[in-house]
């Protein structure tokens, strides 16, 4: 059974940093995608980072490029999102997600994510 558990959210002032963690269990595959999504109240869900497990290829939208970094510690089976230079518009609930396996690389940005965590709140004040 796949489980994803996020942690590391909190409140920070604009310009600050946070690192989110996602502990994954139930995975034994390397050829699939994991990602971070966010959703602010009244807005749609937005993918903010994705990584193709195995190759380590990463994907970011323009809104966070250069500020957010996704990474994975395979030994700990944990996914991270390092967020720097945070802005008030980054305020949202952040979710960790994973695609089914096997998945091709394009799934990271175009496909459906099958497994989701419960989310962790990030609040950035101005």
Short mmCIF file of N, CA and C in Angstrom, two decimals:
data_model
loop_
_atom_site.label_atom_id
_atom_site.label_comp_id
_atom_site.label_asym_id
_atom_site.label_seq_id
_atom_site.Cartn_x
_atom_site.Cartn_y
_atom_site.Cartn_z
N UNK A 1 0.85 -1.20 0.00
CA UNK A 1 0.00 0.00 0.00
C UNK A 1 0.88 1.24 0.00
N UNK A 2 0.64 2.12 -0.96
CA UNK A 2 1.44 3.34 -1.08
C UNK A 2 0.93 4.39 -0.10
N UNK A 3 1.86 4.99 0.62
CA UNK A 3 1.53 6.09 1.52
C UNK A 3 2.52 7.21 1.34
N UNK A 4 2.00 8.43 1.35
CA UNK A 4 2.82 9.63 1.25
C UNK A 4 2.46 10.53 2.42
N UNK A 5 3.45 10.94 3.18
CA UNK A 5 3.20 11.77 4.36
C UNK A 5 4.10 13.00 4.31
N UNK A 6 3.48 14.17 4.16
CA UNK A 6 4.24 15.42 4.07
C UNK A 6 4.49 16.01 5.46
N UNK A 7 5.53 16.80 5.53
CA UNK A 7 5.84 17.57 6.74
C UNK A 7 6.70 18.76 6.34
N UNK A 8 6.86 19.69 7.28
CA UNK A 8 7.77 20.81 7.04
C UNK A 8 7.10 22.12 6.71
N UNK A 9 5.80 22.12 6.59
CA UNK A 9 5.12 23.38 6.31
C UNK A 9 5.16 24.31 7.52
N UNK A 10 4.72 25.53 7.31
CA UNK A 10 4.70 26.48 8.40
C UNK A 10 4.51 27.89 7.90
N UNK A 11 4.78 28.85 8.77
CA UNK A 11 4.64 30.26 8.43
C UNK A 11 6.02 30.89 8.34
N UNK A 12 6.19 31.72 7.34
CA UNK A 12 7.48 32.37 7.12
C UNK A 12 7.23 33.73 6.49
N UNK A 13 8.15 34.65 6.70
CA UNK A 13 8.03 35.96 6.07
C UNK A 13 8.55 35.90 4.63
N UNK A 14 8.07 36.83 3.84
CA UNK A 14 8.52 36.92 2.45
C UNK A 14 10.04 37.00 2.39
N UNK A 15 10.60 36.26 1.45
CA UNK A 15 12.04 36.19 1.32
C UNK A 15 12.67 35.04 2.06
N UNK A 16 11.89 34.40 2.92
CA UNK A 16 12.41 33.29 3.70
C UNK A 16 12.39 31.98 2.95
N UNK A 17 12.76 30.92 3.67
CA UNK A 17 12.87 29.60 3.07
C UNK A 17 12.16 28.55 3.94
N UNK A 18 11.72 27.49 3.28
CA UNK A 18 11.16 26.32 3.95
C UNK A 18 11.58 25.09 3.16
N UNK A 19 11.70 23.97 3.85
CA UNK A 19 11.92 22.70 3.17
C UNK A 19 10.82 21.73 3.56
N UNK A 20 10.10 21.27 2.56
CA UNK A 20 9.07 20.28 2.76
C UNK A 20 9.65 18.89 2.55
N UNK A 21 9.13 17.94 3.32
CA UNK A 21 9.53 16.55 3.17
C UNK A 21 8.31 15.69 2.91
N UNK A 22 8.52 14.60 2.19
CA UNK A 22 7.45 13.65 1.90
C UNK A 22 8.02 12.25 2.08
N UNK A 23 7.59 11.59 3.15
CA UNK A 23 8.03 10.22 3.40
C UNK A 23 7.15 9.27 2.61
N UNK A 24 7.77 8.48 1.76
CA UNK A 24 7.04 7.56 0.89
C UNK A 24 7.25 6.12 1.33
N UNK A 25 6.19 5.37 1.32
CA UNK A 25 6.28 3.95 1.62
C UNK A 25 5.42 3.18 0.64
N UNK A 26 5.78 1.92 0.43
CA UNK A 26 5.02 1.08 -0.47
C UNK A 26 5.51 1.13 -1.90
N UNK A 27 6.57 1.92 -2.15
CA UNK A 27 7.13 2.00 -3.49
C UNK A 27 8.33 1.08 -3.62
N UNK A 28 8.37 0.36 -4.71
CA UNK A 28 9.56 -0.42 -5.02
C UNK A 28 10.03 -0.16 -6.43
N UNK A 29 9.53 0.92 -7.04
CA UNK A 29 9.83 1.20 -8.43
C UNK A 29 10.76 2.40 -8.57
N UNK A 30 11.41 2.51 -9.68
CA UNK A 30 12.25 3.67 -9.94
C UNK A 30 11.81 4.42 -11.19
N UNK A 31 11.02 3.82 -12.04
CA UNK A 31 10.63 4.47 -13.28
C UNK A 31 9.22 5.05 -13.18
N UNK A 32 9.12 6.08 -12.35
CA UNK A 32 7.86 6.80 -12.23
C UNK A 32 8.16 8.22 -11.77
N UNK A 33 7.15 9.03 -11.65
CA UNK A 33 7.32 10.43 -11.30
C UNK A 33 6.81 10.69 -9.90
N UNK A 34 7.45 11.65 -9.25
CA UNK A 34 6.93 12.20 -8.01
C UNK A 34 6.92 13.71 -8.15
N UNK A 35 6.00 14.34 -7.47
CA UNK A 35 5.89 15.78 -7.62
C UNK A 35 5.31 16.47 -6.41
N UNK A 36 5.41 17.77 -6.46
CA UNK A 36 4.79 18.64 -5.46
C UNK A 36 3.76 19.52 -6.15
N UNK A 37 2.60 19.60 -5.54
CA UNK A 37 1.53 20.44 -6.05
C UNK A 37 1.10 21.39 -4.93
N UNK A 38 0.42 22.45 -5.32
CA UNK A 38 -0.14 23.34 -4.31
C UNK A 38 -1.52 23.80 -4.73
N UNK A 39 -2.29 24.17 -3.74
CA UNK A 39 -3.63 24.69 -4.00
C UNK A 39 -3.96 25.74 -2.96
N UNK A 40 -4.21 26.94 -3.45
CA UNK A 40 -4.63 28.04 -2.58
C UNK A 40 -6.15 28.08 -2.55
N UNK A 41 -6.73 28.65 -1.51
CA UNK A 41 -8.19 28.73 -1.40
C UNK A 41 -8.82 29.39 -2.63
N UNK A 42 -9.80 28.74 -3.20
CA UNK A 42 -10.50 29.30 -4.35
C UNK A 42 -9.76 29.18 -5.67
N UNK A 43 -8.61 28.49 -5.66
CA UNK A 43 -7.83 28.35 -6.88
C UNK A 43 -7.64 26.88 -7.22
N UNK A 44 -7.25 26.64 -8.45
CA UNK A 44 -7.00 25.29 -8.90
C UNK A 44 -5.67 24.77 -8.40
N UNK A 45 -5.48 23.49 -8.54
CA UNK A 45 -4.24 22.86 -8.12
C UNK A 45 -3.16 23.12 -9.16
N UNK A 46 -1.97 23.44 -8.69
CA UNK A 46 -0.85 23.77 -9.56
C UNK A 46 0.33 22.86 -9.23
N UNK A 47 0.91 22.28 -10.26
CA UNK A 47 2.14 21.52 -10.06
C UNK A 47 3.31 22.49 -9.94
N UNK A 48 4.10 22.37 -8.89
CA UNK A 48 5.23 23.28 -8.71
C UNK A 48 6.58 22.60 -8.91
N UNK A 49 6.62 21.30 -8.92
CA UNK A 49 7.88 20.61 -9.16
C UNK A 49 7.60 19.13 -9.40
N UNK A 50 8.42 18.52 -10.24
CA UNK A 50 8.29 17.09 -10.49
C UNK A 50 9.67 16.51 -10.76
N UNK A 51 9.81 15.24 -10.46
CA UNK A 51 11.08 14.56 -10.68
C UNK A 51 10.80 13.17 -11.21
N UNK A 52 11.58 12.76 -12.22
CA UNK A 52 11.47 11.41 -12.75
C UNK A 52 12.45 10.55 -11.98
N UNK A 53 11.91 9.69 -11.17
CA UNK A 53 12.74 8.83 -10.33
C UNK A 53 13.57 7.91 -11.22
N UNK A 54 14.81 7.78 -10.91
CA UNK A 54 15.70 6.95 -11.71
C UNK A 54 16.69 7.82 -12.43
N UNK A 55 16.18 8.70 -13.32
CA UNK A 55 17.09 9.59 -14.02
C UNK A 55 17.38 10.85 -13.22
N UNK A 56 16.42 11.24 -12.36
CA UNK A 56 16.58 12.47 -11.60
C UNK A 56 16.21 13.73 -12.37
N UNK A 57 15.67 13.57 -13.58
CA UNK A 57 15.23 14.75 -14.35
C UNK A 57 14.16 15.49 -13.57
N UNK A 58 14.28 16.83 -13.55
CA UNK A 58 13.34 17.64 -12.79
C UNK A 58 12.61 18.62 -13.70
N UNK A 59 11.46 19.06 -13.26
CA UNK A 59 10.59 19.93 -14.05
C UNK A 59 9.97 20.97 -13.13
N UNK A 60 9.99 22.23 -13.59
CA UNK A 60 9.41 23.32 -12.81
C UNK A 60 8.64 24.26 -13.72
N UNK A 61 7.56 24.83 -13.22
CA UNK A 61 6.90 25.90 -13.99
C UNK A 61 7.66 27.21 -13.80
N UNK A 62 7.39 28.17 -14.64
CA UNK A 62 8.09 29.45 -14.58
C UNK A 62 7.88 30.15 -13.24
N UNK A 63 6.73 29.92 -12.62
CA UNK A 63 6.39 30.64 -11.39
C UNK A 63 7.34 30.33 -10.24
N UNK A 64 8.03 29.18 -10.29
CA UNK A 64 8.92 28.82 -9.18
C UNK A 64 10.34 28.51 -9.65
N UNK A 65 10.57 28.51 -10.95
CA UNK A 65 11.89 28.20 -11.49
C UNK A 65 12.96 29.08 -10.86
N UNK A 66 14.01 28.47 -10.38
CA UNK A 66 15.09 29.22 -9.76
C UNK A 66 14.90 29.45 -8.26
N UNK A 67 13.71 29.21 -7.76
CA UNK A 67 13.43 29.40 -6.33
C UNK A 67 13.17 28.08 -5.61
N UNK A 68 12.53 27.14 -6.30
CA UNK A 68 12.19 25.85 -5.71
C UNK A 68 13.10 24.76 -6.29
N UNK A 69 13.44 23.79 -5.44
CA UNK A 69 14.25 22.66 -5.88
C UNK A 69 13.66 21.38 -5.32
N UNK A 70 13.37 20.44 -6.22
CA UNK A 70 12.87 19.14 -5.81
C UNK A 70 14.03 18.16 -5.80
N UNK A 71 14.03 17.27 -4.80
CA UNK A 71 15.08 16.27 -4.72
C UNK A 71 14.54 15.05 -4.00
N UNK A 72 15.30 13.96 -4.10
CA UNK A 72 14.86 12.73 -3.46
C UNK A 72 16.06 12.03 -2.86
N UNK A 73 15.87 11.53 -1.66
CA UNK A 73 16.88 10.70 -1.00
C UNK A 73 16.40 9.27 -1.11
N UNK A 74 17.00 8.51 -2.02
CA UNK A 74 16.53 7.15 -2.26
C UNK A 74 16.73 6.25 -1.05
N UNK A 75 17.80 6.49 -0.32
CA UNK A 75 18.07 5.66 0.86
C UNK A 75 16.99 5.83 1.92
N UNK A 76 16.49 7.05 2.04
CA UNK A 76 15.46 7.35 3.04
C UNK A 76 14.06 7.28 2.45
N UNK A 77 13.97 7.08 1.14
CA UNK A 77 12.67 7.04 0.46
C UNK A 77 11.86 8.29 0.76
N UNK A 78 12.53 9.42 0.67
CA UNK A 78 11.92 10.69 1.02
C UNK A 78 12.12 11.70 -0.11
N UNK A 79 11.05 12.42 -0.39
CA UNK A 79 11.06 13.48 -1.40
C UNK A 79 11.12 14.82 -0.68
N UNK A 80 11.85 15.77 -1.25
CA UNK A 80 11.99 17.09 -0.64
C UNK A 80 11.60 18.18 -1.61
N UNK A 81 11.19 19.31 -1.04
CA UNK A 81 11.00 20.52 -1.83
C UNK A 81 11.64 21.66 -1.05
N UNK A 82 12.76 22.14 -1.54
CA UNK A 82 13.41 23.29 -0.94
C UNK A 82 12.83 24.54 -1.59
N UNK A 83 12.28 25.42 -0.78
CA UNK A 83 11.64 26.63 -1.28
C UNK A 83 12.38 27.84 -0.74
N UNK A 84 12.95 28.62 -1.62
CA UNK A 84 13.69 29.83 -1.26
C UNK A 84 13.00 31.06 -1.83
N UNK A 85 13.37 32.21 -1.30
CA UNK A 85 12.82 33.49 -1.78
C UNK A 85 11.29 33.42 -1.85
N UNK A 86 10.70 32.95 -0.79
CA UNK A 86 9.25 32.76 -0.79
C UNK A 86 8.51 34.08 -0.90
N UNK A 87 7.37 34.03 -1.57
CA UNK A 87 6.52 35.20 -1.80
C UNK A 87 5.14 34.93 -1.20
N UNK A 88 4.41 35.99 -0.89
CA UNK A 88 3.05 35.78 -0.36
C UNK A 88 2.18 34.93 -1.28
N UNK A 89 2.40 35.04 -2.57
CA UNK A 89 1.60 34.24 -3.52
C UNK A 89 1.96 32.77 -3.52
N UNK A 90 2.98 32.38 -2.77
CA UNK A 90 3.31 30.97 -2.60
C UNK A 90 2.46 30.33 -1.51
N UNK A 91 1.69 31.14 -0.81
CA UNK A 91 0.83 30.61 0.25
C UNK A 91 -0.18 29.64 -0.31
N UNK A 92 -0.22 28.44 0.24
CA UNK A 92 -1.11 27.38 -0.25
C UNK A 92 -0.93 26.13 0.59
N UNK A 93 -1.80 25.16 0.35
CA UNK A 93 -1.60 23.82 0.86
C UNK A 93 -0.73 23.09 -0.17
N UNK A 94 0.32 22.47 0.31
CA UNK A 94 1.25 21.77 -0.57
C UNK A 94 1.07 20.26 -0.40
N UNK A 95 1.01 19.58 -1.56
CA UNK A 95 0.79 18.15 -1.57
C UNK A 95 1.92 17.43 -2.29
N UNK A 96 2.29 16.30 -1.77
CA UNK A 96 3.21 15.37 -2.42
C UNK A 96 2.38 14.36 -3.20
N UNK A 97 2.86 13.98 -4.38
CA UNK A 97 2.10 13.04 -5.20
C UNK A 97 3.04 12.15 -6.00
N UNK A 98 2.51 11.03 -6.46
CA UNK A 98 3.30 10.10 -7.26
C UNK A 98 2.44 9.48 -8.34
N UNK A 99 3.06 9.18 -9.47
CA UNK A 99 2.35 8.50 -10.54
C UNK A 99 2.44 7.00 -10.34
N UNK A 100 1.64 6.28 -11.07
CA UNK A 100 1.76 4.83 -11.07
C UNK A 100 3.06 4.45 -11.76
N UNK A 101 3.48 3.21 -11.56
CA UNK A 101 4.70 2.72 -12.20
C UNK A 101 4.37 1.49 -13.04
N UNK A 102 4.98 1.36 -14.23
CA UNK A 102 5.93 2.31 -14.80
C UNK A 102 5.24 3.49 -15.45
N UNK A 103 5.95 4.62 -15.47
CA UNK A 103 5.48 5.81 -16.16
C UNK A 103 6.63 6.36 -16.99
N UNK A 104 6.32 6.94 -18.12
CA UNK A 104 7.34 7.59 -18.93
C UNK A 104 7.53 9.02 -18.45
N UNK A 105 8.62 9.63 -18.89
CA UNK A 105 8.98 10.97 -18.38
C UNK A 105 7.90 12.02 -18.61
N UNK A 106 7.22 11.95 -19.74
CA UNK A 106 6.22 12.97 -20.03
C UNK A 106 5.07 12.95 -19.03
N UNK A 107 4.92 11.83 -18.34
CA UNK A 107 3.87 11.74 -17.32
C UNK A 107 4.12 12.75 -16.21
N UNK A 108 5.38 13.08 -15.99
CA UNK A 108 5.72 14.00 -14.90
C UNK A 108 5.03 15.35 -15.06
N UNK A 109 4.87 15.78 -16.30
CA UNK A 109 4.27 17.09 -16.53
C UNK A 109 2.91 17.02 -17.21
N UNK A 110 2.59 15.87 -17.78
CA UNK A 110 1.36 15.79 -18.55
C UNK A 110 0.41 14.70 -18.08
N UNK A 111 0.88 13.86 -17.20
CA UNK A 111 0.06 12.72 -16.82
C UNK A 111 -0.65 12.90 -15.51
N UNK A 112 -1.35 11.86 -15.13
CA UNK A 112 -2.12 11.87 -13.89
C UNK A 112 -1.30 11.29 -12.75
N UNK A 113 -1.39 11.92 -11.61
CA UNK A 113 -0.76 11.42 -10.40
C UNK A 113 -1.79 10.61 -9.62
N UNK A 114 -1.38 9.42 -9.26
CA UNK A 114 -2.32 8.47 -8.69
C UNK A 114 -2.38 8.52 -7.16
N UNK A 115 -1.23 8.78 -6.55
CA UNK A 115 -1.13 8.74 -5.09
C UNK A 115 -0.88 10.14 -4.55
N UNK A 116 -1.55 10.46 -3.44
CA UNK A 116 -1.47 11.80 -2.87
C UNK A 116 -1.29 11.74 -1.36
N UNK A 117 -0.55 12.70 -0.84
CA UNK A 117 -0.44 12.87 0.60
C UNK A 117 -1.58 13.74 1.11
N UNK A 118 -1.55 14.01 2.41
CA UNK A 118 -2.64 14.75 3.03
C UNK A 118 -2.42 16.26 2.97
N UNK A 119 -1.22 16.68 2.63
CA UNK A 119 -0.94 18.10 2.47
C UNK A 119 -0.31 18.72 3.71
N UNK A 120 0.44 19.79 3.46
CA UNK A 120 1.02 20.58 4.55
C UNK A 120 0.90 22.06 4.17
N UNK A 121 0.50 22.87 5.11
CA UNK A 121 0.21 24.28 4.84
C UNK A 121 1.47 25.12 4.86
N UNK A 122 1.59 25.97 3.85
CA UNK A 122 2.66 26.96 3.79
C UNK A 122 2.02 28.34 3.73
N UNK A 123 2.42 29.20 4.64
CA UNK A 123 1.89 30.56 4.69
C UNK A 123 3.04 31.55 4.67
N UNK A 124 3.02 32.45 3.70
CA UNK A 124 4.08 33.44 3.54
C UNK A 124 3.47 34.82 3.76
N UNK A 125 3.98 35.53 4.74
CA UNK A 125 3.46 36.86 5.05
C UNK A 125 4.37 37.94 4.47
N UNK A 126 3.76 39.05 4.14
CA UNK A 126 4.53 40.15 3.52
C UNK A 126 5.09 41.08 4.58
#
